[in-house]
mmCIF file with all atom_site columns, C-alpha atoms in Angstrom:
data_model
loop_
_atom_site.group_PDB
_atom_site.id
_atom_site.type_symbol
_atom_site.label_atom_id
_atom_site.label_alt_id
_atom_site.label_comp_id
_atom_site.label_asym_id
_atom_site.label_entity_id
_atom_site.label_seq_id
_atom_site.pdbx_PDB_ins_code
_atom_site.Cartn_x
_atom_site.Cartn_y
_atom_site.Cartn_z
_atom_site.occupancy
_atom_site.B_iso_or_equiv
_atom_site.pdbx_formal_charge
_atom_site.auth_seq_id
_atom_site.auth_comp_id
_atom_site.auth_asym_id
_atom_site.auth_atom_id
_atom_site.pdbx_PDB_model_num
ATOM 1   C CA . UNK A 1 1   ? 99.712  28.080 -58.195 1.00 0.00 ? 1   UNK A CA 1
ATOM 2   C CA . UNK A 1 2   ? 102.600 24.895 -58.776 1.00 0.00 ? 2   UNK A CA 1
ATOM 3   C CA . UNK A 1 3   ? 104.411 26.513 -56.121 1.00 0.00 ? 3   UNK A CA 1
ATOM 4   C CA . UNK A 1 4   ? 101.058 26.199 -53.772 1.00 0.00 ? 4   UNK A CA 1
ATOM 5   C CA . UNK A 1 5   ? 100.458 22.838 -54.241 1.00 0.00 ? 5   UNK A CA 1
ATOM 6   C CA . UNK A 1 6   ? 104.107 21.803 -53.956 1.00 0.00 ? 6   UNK A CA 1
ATOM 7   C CA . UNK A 1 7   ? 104.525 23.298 -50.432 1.00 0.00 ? 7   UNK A CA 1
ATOM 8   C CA . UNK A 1 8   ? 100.748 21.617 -49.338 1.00 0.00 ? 8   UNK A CA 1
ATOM 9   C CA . UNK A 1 9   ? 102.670 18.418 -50.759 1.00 0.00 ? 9   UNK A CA 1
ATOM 10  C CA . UNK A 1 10  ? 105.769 18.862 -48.304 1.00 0.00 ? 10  UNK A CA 1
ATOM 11  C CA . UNK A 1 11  ? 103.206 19.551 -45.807 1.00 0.00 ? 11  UNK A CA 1
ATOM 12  C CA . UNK A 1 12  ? 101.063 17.022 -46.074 1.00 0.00 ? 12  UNK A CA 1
ATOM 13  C CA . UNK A 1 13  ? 103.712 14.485 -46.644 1.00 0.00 ? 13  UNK A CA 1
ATOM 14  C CA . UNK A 1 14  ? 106.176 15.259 -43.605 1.00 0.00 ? 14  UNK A CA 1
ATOM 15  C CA . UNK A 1 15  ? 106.328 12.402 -40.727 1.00 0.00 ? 15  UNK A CA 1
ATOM 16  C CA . UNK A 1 16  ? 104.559 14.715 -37.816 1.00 0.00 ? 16  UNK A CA 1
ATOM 17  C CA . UNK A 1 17  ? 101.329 15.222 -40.470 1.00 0.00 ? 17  UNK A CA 1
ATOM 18  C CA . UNK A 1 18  ? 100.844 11.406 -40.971 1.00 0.00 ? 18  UNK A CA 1
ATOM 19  C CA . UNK A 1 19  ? 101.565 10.933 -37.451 1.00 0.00 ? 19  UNK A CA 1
ATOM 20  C CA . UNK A 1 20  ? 98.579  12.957 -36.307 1.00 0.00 ? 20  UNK A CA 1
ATOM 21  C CA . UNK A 1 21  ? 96.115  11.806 -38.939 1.00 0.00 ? 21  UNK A CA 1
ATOM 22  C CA . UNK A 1 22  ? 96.938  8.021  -38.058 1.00 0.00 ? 22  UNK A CA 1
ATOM 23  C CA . UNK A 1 23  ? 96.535  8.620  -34.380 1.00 0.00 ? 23  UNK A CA 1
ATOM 24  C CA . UNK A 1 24  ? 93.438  10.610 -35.049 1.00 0.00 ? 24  UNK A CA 1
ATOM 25  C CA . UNK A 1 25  ? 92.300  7.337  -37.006 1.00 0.00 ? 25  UNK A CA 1
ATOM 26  C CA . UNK A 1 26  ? 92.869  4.909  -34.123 1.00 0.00 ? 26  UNK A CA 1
ATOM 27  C CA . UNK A 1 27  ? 91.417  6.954  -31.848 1.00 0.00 ? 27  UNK A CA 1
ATOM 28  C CA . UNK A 1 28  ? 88.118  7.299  -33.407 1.00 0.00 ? 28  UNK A CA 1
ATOM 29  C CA . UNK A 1 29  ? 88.463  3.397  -33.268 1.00 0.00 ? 29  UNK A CA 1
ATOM 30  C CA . UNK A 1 30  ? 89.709  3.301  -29.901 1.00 0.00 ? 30  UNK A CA 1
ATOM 31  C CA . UNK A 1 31  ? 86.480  5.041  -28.877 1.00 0.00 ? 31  UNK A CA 1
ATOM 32  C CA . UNK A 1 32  ? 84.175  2.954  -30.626 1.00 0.00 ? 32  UNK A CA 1
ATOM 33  C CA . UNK A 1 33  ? 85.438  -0.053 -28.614 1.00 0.00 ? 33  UNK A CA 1
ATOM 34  C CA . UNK A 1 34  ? 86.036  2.403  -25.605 1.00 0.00 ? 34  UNK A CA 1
ATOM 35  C CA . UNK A 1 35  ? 82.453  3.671  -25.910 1.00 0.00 ? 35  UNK A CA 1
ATOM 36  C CA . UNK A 1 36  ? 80.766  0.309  -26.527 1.00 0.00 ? 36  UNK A CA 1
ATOM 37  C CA . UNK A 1 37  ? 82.718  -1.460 -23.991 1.00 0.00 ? 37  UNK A CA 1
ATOM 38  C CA . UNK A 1 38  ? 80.911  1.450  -21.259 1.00 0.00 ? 38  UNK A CA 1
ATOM 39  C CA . UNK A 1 39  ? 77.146  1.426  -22.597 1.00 0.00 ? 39  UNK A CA 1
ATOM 40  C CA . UNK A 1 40  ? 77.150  -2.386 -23.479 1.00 0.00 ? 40  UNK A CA 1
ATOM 41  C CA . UNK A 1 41  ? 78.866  -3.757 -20.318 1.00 0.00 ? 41  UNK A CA 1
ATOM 42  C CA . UNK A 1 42  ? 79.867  -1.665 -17.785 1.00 0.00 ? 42  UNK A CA 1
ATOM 43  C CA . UNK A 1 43  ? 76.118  0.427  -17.655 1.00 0.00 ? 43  UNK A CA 1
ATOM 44  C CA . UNK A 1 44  ? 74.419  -2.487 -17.149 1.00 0.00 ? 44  UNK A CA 1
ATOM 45  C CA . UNK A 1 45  ? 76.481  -3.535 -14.411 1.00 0.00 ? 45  UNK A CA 1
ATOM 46  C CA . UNK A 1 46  ? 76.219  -0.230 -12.592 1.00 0.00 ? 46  UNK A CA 1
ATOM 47  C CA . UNK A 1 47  ? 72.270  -0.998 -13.619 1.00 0.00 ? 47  UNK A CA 1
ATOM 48  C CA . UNK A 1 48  ? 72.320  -4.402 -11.668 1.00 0.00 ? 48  UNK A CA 1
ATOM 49  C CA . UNK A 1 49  ? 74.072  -3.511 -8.886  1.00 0.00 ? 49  UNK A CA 1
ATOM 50  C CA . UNK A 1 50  ? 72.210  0.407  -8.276  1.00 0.00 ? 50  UNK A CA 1
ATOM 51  C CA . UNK A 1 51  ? 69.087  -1.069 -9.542  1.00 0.00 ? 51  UNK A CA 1
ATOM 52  C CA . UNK A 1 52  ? 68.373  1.241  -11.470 1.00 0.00 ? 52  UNK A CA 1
ATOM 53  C CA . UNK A 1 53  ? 69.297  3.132  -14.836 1.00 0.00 ? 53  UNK A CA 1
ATOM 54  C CA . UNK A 1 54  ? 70.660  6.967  -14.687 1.00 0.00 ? 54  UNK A CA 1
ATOM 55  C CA . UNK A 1 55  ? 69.422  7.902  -18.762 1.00 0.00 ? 55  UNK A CA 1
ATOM 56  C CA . UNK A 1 56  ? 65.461  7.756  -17.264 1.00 0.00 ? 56  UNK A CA 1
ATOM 57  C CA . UNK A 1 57  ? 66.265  10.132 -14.568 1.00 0.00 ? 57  UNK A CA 1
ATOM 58  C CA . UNK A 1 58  ? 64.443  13.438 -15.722 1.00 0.00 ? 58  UNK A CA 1
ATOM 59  C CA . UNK A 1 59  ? 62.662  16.622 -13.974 1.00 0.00 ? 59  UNK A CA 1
ATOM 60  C CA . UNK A 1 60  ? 59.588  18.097 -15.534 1.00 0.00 ? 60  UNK A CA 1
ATOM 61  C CA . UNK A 1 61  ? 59.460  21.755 -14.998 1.00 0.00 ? 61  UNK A CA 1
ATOM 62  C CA . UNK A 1 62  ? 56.110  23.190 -16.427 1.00 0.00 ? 62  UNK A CA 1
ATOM 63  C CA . UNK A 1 63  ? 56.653  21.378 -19.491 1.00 0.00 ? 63  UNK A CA 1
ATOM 64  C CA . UNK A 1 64  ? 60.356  21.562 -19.724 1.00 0.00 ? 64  UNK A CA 1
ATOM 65  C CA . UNK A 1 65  ? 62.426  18.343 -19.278 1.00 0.00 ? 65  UNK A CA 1
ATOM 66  C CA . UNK A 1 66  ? 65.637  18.170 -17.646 1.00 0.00 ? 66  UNK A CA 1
ATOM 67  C CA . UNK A 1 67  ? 67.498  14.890 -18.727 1.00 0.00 ? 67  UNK A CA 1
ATOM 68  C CA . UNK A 1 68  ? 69.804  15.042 -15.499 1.00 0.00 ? 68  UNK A CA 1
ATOM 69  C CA . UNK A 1 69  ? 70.343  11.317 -15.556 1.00 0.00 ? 69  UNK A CA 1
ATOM 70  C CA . UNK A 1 70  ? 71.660  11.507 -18.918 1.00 0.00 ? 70  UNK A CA 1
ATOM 71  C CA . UNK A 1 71  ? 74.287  13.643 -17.737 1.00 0.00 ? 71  UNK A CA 1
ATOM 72  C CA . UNK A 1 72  ? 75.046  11.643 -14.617 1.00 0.00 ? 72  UNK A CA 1
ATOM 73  C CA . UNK A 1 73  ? 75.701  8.971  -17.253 1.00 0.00 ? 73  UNK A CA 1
ATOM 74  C CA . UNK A 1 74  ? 77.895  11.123 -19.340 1.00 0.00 ? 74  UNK A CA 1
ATOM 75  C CA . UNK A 1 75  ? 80.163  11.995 -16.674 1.00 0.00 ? 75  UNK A CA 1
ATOM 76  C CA . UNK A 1 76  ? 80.389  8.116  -14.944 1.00 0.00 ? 76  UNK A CA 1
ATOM 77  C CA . UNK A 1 77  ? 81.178  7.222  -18.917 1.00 0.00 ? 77  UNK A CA 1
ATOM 78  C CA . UNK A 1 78  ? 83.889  9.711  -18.759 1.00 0.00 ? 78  UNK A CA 1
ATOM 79  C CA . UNK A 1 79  ? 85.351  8.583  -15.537 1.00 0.00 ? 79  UNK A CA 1
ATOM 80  C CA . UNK A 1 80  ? 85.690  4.829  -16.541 1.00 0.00 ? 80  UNK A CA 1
ATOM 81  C CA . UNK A 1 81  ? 87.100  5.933  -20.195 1.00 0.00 ? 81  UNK A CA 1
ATOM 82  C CA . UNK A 1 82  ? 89.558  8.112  -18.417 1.00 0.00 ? 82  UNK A CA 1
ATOM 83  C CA . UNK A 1 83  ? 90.133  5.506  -15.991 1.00 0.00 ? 83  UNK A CA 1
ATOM 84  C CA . UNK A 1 84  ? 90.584  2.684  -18.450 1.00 0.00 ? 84  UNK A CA 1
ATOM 85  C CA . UNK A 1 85  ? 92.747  5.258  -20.316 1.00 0.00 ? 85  UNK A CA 1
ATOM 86  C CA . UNK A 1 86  ? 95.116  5.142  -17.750 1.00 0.00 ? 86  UNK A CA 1
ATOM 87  C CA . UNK A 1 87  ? 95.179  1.626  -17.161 1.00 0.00 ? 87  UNK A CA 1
ATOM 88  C CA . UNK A 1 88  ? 96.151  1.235  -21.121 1.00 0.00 ? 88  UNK A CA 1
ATOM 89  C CA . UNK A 1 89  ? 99.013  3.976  -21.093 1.00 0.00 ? 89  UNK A CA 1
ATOM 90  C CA . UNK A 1 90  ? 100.113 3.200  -17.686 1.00 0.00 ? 90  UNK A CA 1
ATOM 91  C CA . UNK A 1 91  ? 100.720 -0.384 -18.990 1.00 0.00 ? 91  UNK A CA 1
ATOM 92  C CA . UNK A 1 92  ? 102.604 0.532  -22.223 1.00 0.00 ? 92  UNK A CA 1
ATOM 93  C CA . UNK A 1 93  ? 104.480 2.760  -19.625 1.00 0.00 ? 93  UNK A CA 1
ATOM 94  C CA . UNK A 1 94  ? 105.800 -0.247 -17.750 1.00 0.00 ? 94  UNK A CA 1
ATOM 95  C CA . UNK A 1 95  ? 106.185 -2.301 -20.676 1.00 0.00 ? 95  UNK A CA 1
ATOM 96  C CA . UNK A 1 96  ? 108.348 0.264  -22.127 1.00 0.00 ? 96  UNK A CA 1
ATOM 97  C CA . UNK A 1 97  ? 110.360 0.979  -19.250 1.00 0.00 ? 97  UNK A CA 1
ATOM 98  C CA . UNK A 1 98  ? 111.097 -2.791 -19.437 1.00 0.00 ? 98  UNK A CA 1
ATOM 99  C CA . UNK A 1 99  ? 112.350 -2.813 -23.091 1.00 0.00 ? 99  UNK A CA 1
ATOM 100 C CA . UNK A 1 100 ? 114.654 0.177  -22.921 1.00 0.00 ? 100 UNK A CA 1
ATOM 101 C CA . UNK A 1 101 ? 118.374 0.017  -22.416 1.00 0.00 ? 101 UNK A CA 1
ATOM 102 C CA . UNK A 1 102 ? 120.045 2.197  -19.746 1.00 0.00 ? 102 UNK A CA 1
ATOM 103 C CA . UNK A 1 103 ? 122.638 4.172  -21.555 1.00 0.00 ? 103 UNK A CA 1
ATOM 104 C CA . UNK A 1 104 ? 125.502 5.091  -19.243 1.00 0.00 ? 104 UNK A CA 1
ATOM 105 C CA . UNK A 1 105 ? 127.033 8.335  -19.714 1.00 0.00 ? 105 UNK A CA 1
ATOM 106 C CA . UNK A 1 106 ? 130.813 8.678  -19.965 1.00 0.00 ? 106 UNK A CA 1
ATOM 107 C CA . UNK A 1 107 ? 132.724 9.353  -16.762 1.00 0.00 ? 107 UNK A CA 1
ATOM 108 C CA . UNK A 1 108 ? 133.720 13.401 -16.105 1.00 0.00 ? 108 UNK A CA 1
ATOM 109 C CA . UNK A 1 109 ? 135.790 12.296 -12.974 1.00 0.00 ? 109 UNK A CA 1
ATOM 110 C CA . UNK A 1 110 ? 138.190 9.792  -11.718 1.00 0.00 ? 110 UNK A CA 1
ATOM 111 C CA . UNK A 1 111 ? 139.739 9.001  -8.428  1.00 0.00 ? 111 UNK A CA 1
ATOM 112 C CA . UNK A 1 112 ? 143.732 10.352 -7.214  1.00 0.00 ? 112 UNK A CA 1
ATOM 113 C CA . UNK A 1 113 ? 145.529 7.288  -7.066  1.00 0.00 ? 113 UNK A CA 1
ATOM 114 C CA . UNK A 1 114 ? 147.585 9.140  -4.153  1.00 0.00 ? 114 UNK A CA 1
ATOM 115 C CA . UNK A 1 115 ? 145.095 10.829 -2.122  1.00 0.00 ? 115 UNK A CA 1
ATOM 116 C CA . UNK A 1 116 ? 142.155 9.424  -3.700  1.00 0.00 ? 116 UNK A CA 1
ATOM 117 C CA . UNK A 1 117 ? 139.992 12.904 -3.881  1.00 0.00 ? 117 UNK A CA 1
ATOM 118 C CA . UNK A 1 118 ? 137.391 13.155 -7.341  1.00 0.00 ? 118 UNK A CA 1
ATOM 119 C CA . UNK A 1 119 ? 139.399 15.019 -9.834  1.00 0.00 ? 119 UNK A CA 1
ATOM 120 C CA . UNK A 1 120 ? 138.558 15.687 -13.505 1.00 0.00 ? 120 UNK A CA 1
ATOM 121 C CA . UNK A 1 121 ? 139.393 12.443 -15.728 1.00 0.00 ? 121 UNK A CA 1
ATOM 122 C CA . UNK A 1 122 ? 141.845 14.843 -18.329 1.00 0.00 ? 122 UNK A CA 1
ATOM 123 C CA . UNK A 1 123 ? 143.496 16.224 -15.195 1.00 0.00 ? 123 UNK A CA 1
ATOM 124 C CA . UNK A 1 124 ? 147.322 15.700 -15.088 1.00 0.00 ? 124 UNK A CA 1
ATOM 125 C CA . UNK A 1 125 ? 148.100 16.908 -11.859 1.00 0.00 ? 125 UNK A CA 1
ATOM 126 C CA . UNK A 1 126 ? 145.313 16.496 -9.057  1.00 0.00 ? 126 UNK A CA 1
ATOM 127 C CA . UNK A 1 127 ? 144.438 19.701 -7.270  1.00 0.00 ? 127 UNK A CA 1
ATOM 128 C CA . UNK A 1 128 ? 144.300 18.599 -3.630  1.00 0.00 ? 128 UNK A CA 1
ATOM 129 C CA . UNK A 1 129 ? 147.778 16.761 -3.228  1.00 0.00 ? 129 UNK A CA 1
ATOM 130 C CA . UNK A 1 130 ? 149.730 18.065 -6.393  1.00 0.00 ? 130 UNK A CA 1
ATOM 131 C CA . UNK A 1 131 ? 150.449 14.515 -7.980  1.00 0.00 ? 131 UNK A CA 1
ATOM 132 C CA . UNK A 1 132 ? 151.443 14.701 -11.705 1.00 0.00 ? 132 UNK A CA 1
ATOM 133 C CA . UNK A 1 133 ? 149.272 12.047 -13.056 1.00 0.00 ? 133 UNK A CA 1
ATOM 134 C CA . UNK A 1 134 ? 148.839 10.252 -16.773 1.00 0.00 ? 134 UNK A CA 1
ATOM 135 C CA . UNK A 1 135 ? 146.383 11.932 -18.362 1.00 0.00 ? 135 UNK A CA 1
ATOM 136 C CA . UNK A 1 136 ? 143.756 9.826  -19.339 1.00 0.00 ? 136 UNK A CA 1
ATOM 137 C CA . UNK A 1 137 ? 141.334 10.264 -22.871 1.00 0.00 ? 137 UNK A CA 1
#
């Protein structure tokens, strides 16, 4: 039983684990604000502007109701969260691009100083003309 609860303690305590459980975290925060930011402003804009709000759309079918407009809501809710979404991640994308260094890989070739074809940069003799050539490192 020690040896149970020693390898749920690795587990539980490696970087991925912590990683997932803290993003898990902010995103049930994230969609608080998210979800707020669609019923509290955005609905009542699309309410001004259509005149009209989509939750009181129903159909009454010999005493069954069919919310429609409810759903109509849940799918323009999921298009502006997926839409703001990508407005968030598309500018930490650009941000990031801005922040990161270029790394340059090391040369693999050089130029023939006699007859100036690409040859390998550890050649010492260059395979179009023959030249015996310092090898470089």
């Amino acid at each position: 039983m020690k040896g149970f609860f020693e390898e749920f303690k690795k587990f539980i305590s490696r970087g991925n684990v912590m990683d997932m459980a803290v993003g898990i975290i902010i995103g049930g925060a994230f969609t608080a604000i998210v979800t707020s930011f669609v019923d509290d402003i955005i609905n009542p804009l699309l309410g001004l502007f259509g005149g009209m709000n989509f939750d009181q759309l129903v159909l009454e079918f010999g005493g069954v109701t069919l919310a429609y407009g409810k759903f109509i809501t849940a799918v323009i809710n999921f298009l502006i969260v997926a839409f703001v979404l990508f407005l968030i991640i598309k500018a930490m994308n650009t941000a990031g691009d801005k922040f990161k260094k270029e790394q340059k890989a090391d040369p693999t070739t050089r130029e023939c100083p006699f007859c100036k074809s690409e040859i390998h940069i550890k050649a010492t003799r260059c395979p179009h003309c023959t030249s015996e050539l310092k090898a470089k490192k």
